[in-house]
Short mmCIF file of C-alpha atoms in Angstrom, two decimals:
data_model
loop_
_atom_site.label_atom_id
_atom_site.label_comp_id
_atom_site.label_asym_id
_atom_site.label_seq_id
_atom_site.Cartn_x
_atom_site.Cartn_y
_atom_site.Cartn_z
CA MET A 1 -45.50 -11.28 -12.17
CA SER A 2 -46.86 -10.12 -8.91
CA SER A 3 -47.24 -6.28 -8.54
CA HIS A 4 -44.68 -6.69 -5.54
CA ALA A 5 -42.19 -8.27 -8.27
CA ALA A 6 -43.10 -5.73 -10.88
CA ALA A 7 -42.24 -2.70 -8.65
CA ALA A 8 -38.88 -4.77 -7.69
CA ALA A 9 -38.19 -4.91 -11.35
CA ARG A 10 -37.94 -1.19 -11.61
CA TRP A 11 -35.23 -0.70 -8.78
CA ILE A 12 -31.64 -1.31 -8.64
CA THR A 13 -29.18 -0.85 -5.86
CA VAL A 14 -26.26 1.71 -6.30
CA ASN A 15 -23.61 1.62 -3.76
CA GLY A 16 -26.00 0.06 -1.10
CA LEU A 17 -29.02 2.71 -2.00
CA ASP A 18 -32.08 1.68 -3.81
CA ARG A 19 -32.47 3.63 -6.89
CA PRO A 20 -34.99 3.56 -9.87
CA LEU A 21 -33.85 1.81 -12.91
CA PRO A 22 -32.99 4.60 -15.42
CA GLU A 23 -35.23 5.16 -18.33
CA ALA A 24 -32.24 4.22 -20.63
CA GLY A 25 -31.64 1.06 -18.63
CA SER A 26 -27.92 0.93 -19.16
CA LEU A 27 -25.04 1.19 -16.90
CA ALA A 28 -23.93 4.27 -18.77
CA ALA A 29 -27.10 6.07 -17.87
CA VAL A 30 -26.60 5.30 -14.06
CA LEU A 31 -23.23 6.87 -14.10
CA ASP A 32 -24.74 9.92 -16.22
CA GLU A 33 -27.32 10.31 -13.36
CA ALA A 34 -25.02 10.27 -10.46
CA GLY A 35 -22.74 12.73 -12.40
CA LEU A 36 -19.79 10.17 -12.89
CA SER A 37 -19.60 9.92 -16.60
CA GLY A 38 -15.96 10.33 -17.42
CA ARG A 39 -14.69 10.35 -13.64
CA PRO A 40 -12.04 7.92 -12.54
CA VAL A 41 -14.41 5.01 -11.21
CA ALA A 42 -14.63 1.23 -11.46
CA VAL A 43 -17.91 -0.53 -11.59
CA GLU A 44 -19.12 -3.91 -10.97
CA VAL A 45 -22.68 -5.44 -11.46
CA ASP A 46 -23.73 -8.23 -9.15
CA GLY A 47 -19.95 -8.81 -8.22
CA ALA A 48 -18.53 -8.74 -11.62
CA VAL A 49 -16.22 -5.91 -12.86
CA VAL A 50 -17.77 -4.24 -16.03
CA SER A 51 -14.91 -2.22 -18.17
CA ARG A 52 -15.84 1.18 -19.29
CA GLU A 53 -16.02 0.27 -22.96
CA ARG A 54 -19.10 -1.80 -22.05
CA PHE A 55 -20.99 0.91 -19.92
CA GLY A 56 -23.01 1.69 -22.91
CA GLU A 57 -24.16 -1.72 -23.86
CA ARG A 58 -24.67 -3.32 -20.31
CA SER A 59 -28.38 -3.13 -19.70
CA LEU A 60 -29.61 -3.51 -16.18
CA ARG A 61 -32.30 -5.38 -14.77
CA GLY A 62 -34.31 -4.65 -11.68
CA GLY A 63 -32.72 -5.92 -8.57
CA GLU A 64 -29.12 -5.86 -9.74
CA ARG A 65 -26.58 -4.48 -7.48
CA ILE A 66 -24.09 -1.95 -8.97
CA GLU A 67 -20.93 -0.79 -7.16
CA ILE A 68 -19.10 2.43 -8.31
CA VAL A 69 -15.92 2.96 -6.65
CA THR A 70 -12.54 5.19 -6.87
CA PHE A 71 -9.41 5.79 -5.11
CA VAL A 72 -9.20 7.33 -1.90
CA GLY A 73 -6.39 8.22 0.44
CA GLY A 74 -5.18 5.06 2.36
CA GLY A 75 -2.16 3.26 3.75
CA MET B 1 43.67 31.92 -9.04
CA THR B 2 42.41 32.25 -5.36
CA GLU B 3 42.79 29.78 -2.62
CA GLY B 4 39.41 28.49 -1.17
CA ALA B 5 38.25 25.52 0.84
CA PRO B 6 39.03 22.30 -1.31
CA GLN B 7 36.01 21.28 -3.18
CA ARG B 8 34.64 17.66 -2.03
CA THR B 9 31.94 15.83 -3.60
CA VAL B 10 30.12 13.58 -1.48
CA VAL B 11 28.97 10.54 -3.49
CA ALA B 12 26.27 8.24 -2.15
CA PRO B 13 27.61 4.87 -1.48
CA ALA B 14 26.67 2.04 -4.05
CA ASP B 15 23.46 0.32 -3.50
CA ALA B 16 20.95 -1.45 -5.83
CA PRO B 17 17.40 -0.01 -6.11
CA LEU B 18 14.52 -1.87 -4.43
CA CYS B 19 13.22 -4.33 -6.77
CA VAL B 20 9.66 -5.77 -6.58
CA ALA B 21 8.51 -8.21 -9.55
CA ALA B 22 11.39 -6.90 -11.82
CA VAL B 23 10.40 -3.27 -11.30
CA GLN B 24 12.99 -0.98 -9.60
CA LEU B 25 11.54 1.63 -7.25
CA MET B 26 13.90 4.66 -6.67
CA SER B 27 12.93 4.97 -2.83
CA ARG B 28 12.75 2.31 -0.26
CA LEU B 29 9.74 4.20 1.30
CA VAL B 30 6.34 3.26 0.22
CA VAL B 31 4.06 5.93 1.63
CA GLY B 32 0.25 5.86 2.28
CA THR B 33 -2.11 8.53 1.21
CA GLY B 34 -4.50 8.42 4.11
CA LYS B 35 -5.25 10.85 6.84
CA TYR B 36 -3.85 14.00 5.67
CA ALA B 37 -5.53 17.27 6.56
CA THR B 38 -5.67 18.20 2.97
CA TYR B 39 -4.62 16.86 -0.44
CA ALA B 40 -2.08 19.62 -0.80
CA GLU B 41 -0.33 18.58 2.34
CA MET B 42 -0.38 14.99 1.43
CA ALA B 43 1.24 15.93 -1.99
CA ARG B 44 3.95 18.06 -0.17
CA CYS B 45 4.62 15.11 2.22
CA LEU B 46 4.90 12.63 -0.59
CA GLU B 47 7.49 15.09 -2.26
CA ALA B 48 9.43 15.53 1.00
CA SER B 49 9.51 11.70 1.56
CA GLY B 50 11.17 11.01 -1.72
CA THR B 51 8.86 8.14 -2.21
CA ASP B 52 7.85 6.99 -5.74
CA CYS B 53 5.35 4.33 -4.76
CA VAL B 54 2.07 5.32 -2.93
CA THR B 55 -0.76 3.32 -1.63
CA VAL B 56 -4.39 4.09 -2.30
CA ALA B 57 -7.76 2.62 -0.84
CA VAL B 58 -10.92 1.67 -2.98
CA ARG B 59 -14.23 2.88 -1.69
CA ARG B 60 -17.55 3.73 -2.75
CA GLU B 61 -17.85 6.85 -4.80
CA ARG B 62 -20.25 9.41 -3.46
CA LEU B 63 -23.46 9.47 -5.32
CA VAL B 64 -24.25 13.14 -3.95
CA ASN B 65 -21.96 15.82 -4.73
CA ALA B 66 -19.77 13.32 -6.55
CA ALA B 67 -18.13 16.18 -8.68
CA GLY B 68 -15.87 17.16 -5.63
CA GLU B 69 -12.18 16.83 -5.44
CA ASN B 70 -10.69 13.37 -6.43
CA ILE B 71 -7.36 12.24 -4.91
CA LEU B 72 -6.07 11.44 -8.26
CA ASP B 73 -6.39 15.15 -9.04
CA HIS B 74 -3.48 15.58 -6.68
CA LEU B 75 -1.28 12.72 -7.42
CA ASP B 76 1.12 12.74 -10.45
CA VAL B 77 0.49 9.26 -11.67
CA SER B 78 3.51 9.61 -14.06
CA ARG B 79 5.76 10.06 -10.98
CA TYR B 80 4.15 7.87 -8.31
CA ARG B 81 3.33 4.16 -9.01
CA LEU B 82 -0.16 3.53 -7.26
CA LEU B 83 -0.29 0.56 -5.07
CA PRO B 84 -3.90 -0.01 -4.29
CA ASN B 85 -4.76 -1.69 -1.24
CA THR B 86 -7.52 -3.97 0.26
CA ALA B 87 -7.71 -2.15 3.52
CA GLY B 88 -10.84 -2.90 5.57
CA CYS B 89 -11.56 -6.53 4.13
CA TYR B 90 -12.10 -9.12 6.56
CA SER B 91 -12.50 -11.92 4.09
CA ALA B 92 -10.58 -13.58 1.07
CA ASP B 93 -13.61 -12.98 -1.00
CA ASP B 94 -13.82 -9.25 -0.14
CA ALA B 95 -10.08 -8.64 -0.51
CA VAL B 96 -10.27 -10.35 -3.93
CA ARG B 97 -13.24 -8.37 -5.08
CA VAL B 98 -11.64 -5.19 -3.87
CA ALA B 99 -8.48 -6.04 -5.30
CA ARG B 100 -10.24 -6.63 -8.84
CA LEU B 101 -11.85 -3.08 -8.69
CA GLY B 102 -8.46 -1.54 -7.89
CA ARG B 103 -6.99 -3.28 -11.06
CA GLU B 104 -9.80 -2.06 -13.06
CA LEU B 105 -9.37 1.76 -11.88
CA LEU B 106 -5.56 1.41 -12.76
CA ARG B 107 -6.38 -0.07 -16.15
CA ASP B 108 -8.94 2.66 -16.94
CA MET B 109 -6.40 5.11 -15.92
CA GLY B 110 -3.84 3.55 -18.60
CA SER B 111 -1.31 2.10 -15.81
CA LYS B 112 1.12 -0.27 -17.02
CA SER B 113 1.28 -1.83 -13.70
CA ALA B 114 -2.49 -2.31 -13.11
CA ASP B 115 -1.86 -5.68 -11.52
CA TRP B 116 0.04 -4.50 -8.31
CA VAL B 117 -1.94 -4.86 -5.21
CA LYS B 118 -1.24 -4.52 -1.36
CA LEU B 119 -3.21 -7.22 0.03
CA GLU B 120 -4.68 -7.05 3.51
CA VAL B 121 -7.00 -9.62 4.92
CA LEU B 122 -7.80 -8.40 8.44
CA GLY B 123 -8.89 -10.81 11.30
CA ASP B 124 -9.92 -8.00 14.12
CA ARG B 125 -11.29 -4.40 13.99
CA ARG B 126 -9.64 -3.32 17.14
CA THR B 127 -5.89 -4.58 16.26
CA LEU B 128 -6.25 -4.68 12.49
CA LEU B 129 -4.19 -7.73 12.82
CA PRO B 130 -4.10 -9.73 9.78
CA ASP B 131 -5.97 -12.97 9.43
CA PRO B 132 -3.25 -15.46 8.46
CA VAL B 133 -5.52 -18.12 6.97
CA GLY B 134 -7.61 -15.68 4.91
CA THR B 135 -4.33 -13.88 3.72
CA LEU B 136 -3.01 -17.40 2.50
CA VAL B 137 -6.18 -18.15 0.70
CA ALA B 138 -6.25 -14.56 -1.10
CA THR B 139 -2.88 -14.61 -1.88
CA GLU B 140 -3.24 -17.94 -3.66
CA ARG B 141 -6.39 -16.68 -5.78
CA LEU B 142 -4.81 -13.31 -6.79
CA VAL B 143 -1.53 -14.72 -7.84
CA ALA B 144 -3.67 -17.36 -10.01
CA ASP B 145 -5.49 -14.09 -11.50
CA GLY B 146 -2.19 -12.65 -12.41
CA PHE B 147 -1.83 -10.03 -9.70
CA THR B 148 1.73 -9.03 -8.41
CA VAL B 149 0.77 -9.21 -4.80
CA LEU B 150 2.59 -7.34 -2.06
CA VAL B 151 1.17 -8.90 1.27
CA TYR B 152 0.59 -7.46 4.62
CA THR B 153 1.19 -9.91 7.29
CA SER B 154 2.18 -10.47 10.99
CA ASP B 155 6.04 -11.04 11.50
CA ASP B 156 5.40 -14.69 11.74
CA PRO B 157 8.21 -16.20 9.93
CA VAL B 158 6.37 -19.39 9.05
CA ILE B 159 3.35 -17.54 7.60
CA ALA B 160 5.72 -15.37 5.71
CA ARG B 161 7.54 -18.19 4.00
CA ARG B 162 4.33 -19.75 3.09
CA LEU B 163 3.16 -16.43 1.40
CA LYS B 164 6.16 -16.32 -0.62
CA GLU B 165 5.78 -19.92 -1.47
CA LEU B 166 2.28 -19.19 -2.86
CA GLY B 167 3.77 -16.44 -5.34
CA ALA B 168 3.73 -13.08 -3.27
CA ALA B 169 5.89 -10.77 -4.94
CA SER B 170 6.91 -9.27 -1.85
CA VAL B 171 6.07 -10.20 1.82
CA MET B 172 5.39 -7.32 4.26
CA PRO B 173 5.49 -8.14 7.90
CA ALA B 174 4.23 -5.52 10.19
CA GLY B 175 6.26 -3.97 12.91
CA SER B 176 3.47 -3.52 15.09
CA PRO B 177 -0.06 -2.90 14.67
CA ILE B 178 -1.21 -0.56 11.92
CA GLY B 179 -1.26 2.95 12.85
CA SER B 180 -0.01 2.38 16.60
CA GLY B 181 3.24 3.98 16.36
CA GLN B 182 4.85 1.09 18.38
CA GLY B 183 7.80 0.79 16.11
CA ILE B 184 9.49 -2.71 15.66
CA LEU B 185 8.05 -4.97 18.58
CA ASN B 186 9.79 -8.18 17.61
CA ALA B 187 12.93 -7.56 15.82
CA ASN B 188 13.85 -11.25 16.29
CA ASN B 189 10.87 -12.33 14.33
CA LEU B 190 11.87 -9.91 11.70
CA ARG B 191 15.39 -11.29 11.41
CA LEU B 192 13.84 -14.99 11.18
CA CYS B 193 11.39 -13.44 8.34
CA LEU B 194 14.46 -12.20 6.55
CA GLU B 195 16.30 -15.37 7.15
CA TYR B 196 13.52 -17.44 5.63
CA LEU B 197 12.42 -15.36 2.85
CA LYS B 198 16.14 -14.55 1.44
CA ASP B 199 17.38 -17.96 1.97
CA GLY B 200 19.13 -18.68 -1.50
CA ASP B 201 17.13 -15.56 -3.13
CA PRO B 202 18.85 -12.52 -1.54
CA GLY B 203 17.16 -10.20 -3.72
CA TYR B 204 13.72 -11.17 -2.47
CA PRO B 205 11.88 -8.04 -1.20
CA VAL B 206 10.87 -7.68 2.30
CA ILE B 207 9.18 -4.62 3.35
CA VAL B 208 8.11 -3.65 7.01
CA ASP B 209 4.37 -2.61 6.78
CA ALA B 210 2.73 -0.98 9.46
CA GLY B 211 3.65 0.33 13.04
CA VAL B 212 6.40 2.89 12.78
CA GLY B 213 5.97 5.95 15.10
CA THR B 214 9.16 7.81 14.19
CA ALA B 215 12.24 8.06 12.11
CA SER B 216 14.28 5.72 14.48
CA ASP B 217 11.68 3.02 13.82
CA VAL B 218 12.34 3.30 10.14
CA ALA B 219 16.05 3.35 10.62
CA GLU B 220 15.71 0.36 13.11
CA ALA B 221 13.74 -1.82 10.39
CA MET B 222 16.35 -0.93 7.73
CA GLU B 223 19.16 -1.89 9.84
CA LEU B 224 17.58 -5.44 10.39
CA GLY B 225 18.22 -5.79 6.63
CA VAL B 226 14.78 -5.28 5.22
CA ASP B 227 14.20 -3.71 1.67
CA GLY B 228 11.76 -1.17 2.42
CA VAL B 229 9.26 0.30 4.80
CA LEU B 230 5.51 1.10 4.13
CA LEU B 231 4.28 3.83 6.42
CA ASN B 232 1.40 6.31 6.53
CA THR B 233 0.12 7.23 9.90
CA ALA B 234 3.47 8.44 11.37
CA ILE B 235 3.91 11.13 8.81
CA ALA B 236 0.28 12.21 8.31
CA GLN B 237 -0.49 12.52 12.03
CA ALA B 238 2.75 14.15 13.03
CA ALA B 239 2.58 17.61 14.38
CA ASP B 240 4.53 18.62 11.26
CA PRO B 241 3.94 16.08 8.57
CA GLU B 242 6.22 17.48 6.03
CA ARG B 243 9.15 17.76 8.43
CA MET B 244 8.38 13.88 9.53
CA ALA B 245 8.38 13.06 5.96
CA ARG B 246 11.76 14.37 5.28
CA ALA B 247 12.91 12.66 8.47
CA MET B 248 11.56 9.37 7.45
CA ARG B 249 13.40 9.88 4.16
CA ASP B 250 16.71 10.46 5.99
CA ALA B 251 16.04 7.50 8.30
CA CYS B 252 15.38 5.11 5.64
CA ALA B 253 18.75 6.05 4.07
CA ALA B 254 20.61 6.05 7.20
CA GLY B 255 19.39 2.59 8.18
CA ARG B 256 19.92 1.09 4.57
CA ASN B 257 23.68 2.61 4.94
CA ALA B 258 24.15 1.34 8.23
CA PHE B 259 22.95 -2.20 7.40
CA LEU B 260 25.42 -2.21 4.20
CA ALA B 261 28.14 -0.87 6.27
CA GLY B 262 27.76 -3.60 9.01
CA ARG B 263 27.60 -2.63 12.70
CA ILE B 264 29.99 -3.68 15.19
CA PRO B 265 28.96 -6.42 17.74
CA ARG B 266 27.66 -5.48 20.93
CA ARG B 267 30.03 -5.99 23.80
CA ARG B 268 29.70 -6.32 27.41
CA TYR B 269 32.90 -4.10 28.34
CA ALA B 270 34.37 -1.08 26.92
CA SER B 271 36.93 -0.87 24.11
CA ALA B 272 39.21 2.26 24.02
CA SER B 273 39.30 4.03 20.91
CA SER B 274 42.52 5.83 21.74
CA PRO B 275 45.86 3.68 22.00
CA ASP B 276 47.51 2.49 25.19
CA ASP B 277 50.89 2.94 23.77
CA GLY B 278 52.49 6.28 24.59
CA ARG B 279 50.20 7.42 27.39
CA VAL B 280 51.72 10.24 29.49
CA THR B 281 52.12 8.78 32.85
#
């Protein structure tokens, strides 16, 4: 693995922003770091929805793109 | 026993409720939750409008200061059916993706109607007119994925019919561009939409979505025979939103009753209301 690839392996993208992969490496850890545990959110990883029951078991790899969404006012 | 004015009870005339995908809604207004100055004002307006179905948008959660207020803290979900939209999507792919996220949010909240979606596939950022091809594609995919699709579309009757054929639970033609306040620009097209969509299926729900500016626009739409009106900006951006919400509720009821009552035909010449016979000459 090149040093560039090794560095990339430690980063994920959360809502469009690059973030270091959390120590625990799970989706639950990402939500916890963002202060969103227990909040009304839906999450997808690389375009696939992950349900709340699986946040703990879903381990993340570098380069994965995570979207965390909620409801806002809209018409 | 003292004599007083005779008591008279005014009973609302008979009407079946608006029914979408076998679900009855108590109000014929679907109200958006965007553009209010505060959540408290939004809550008061929803109450005043009498609606029991409100639209919401799906957006990225803030990662900084995420512990702030959430709209769900201000919406009684036991009272209002939430209808997530796909606003801001310019492709069928994006709309399907956002619809699935909205469904997941509703499922996570324990909603029994998590499969409802207000589908929007937009074609242009300035007019927010729908992309008819993208809308057809997304409707087909969402119906196949088990969604109950209430679809925003133009007032084109042929596209409206195609959307119904693809399995849309409700076709929702625009009165005029979203948030424009121009009202019903092509009543004839809406009549044709109604004719196509209700042919042999009079209960099929047709909802005017977008463009109304004031109460008379809602009444006009309802008088045409549509089953409901979806609106947001006309209430949220009115000088007195809560009063406008009440006006919209009254206009919706007035328009519905006028449609059911059956208006008189327009005539070129006058028709006296008082008898000719017995005039003092």
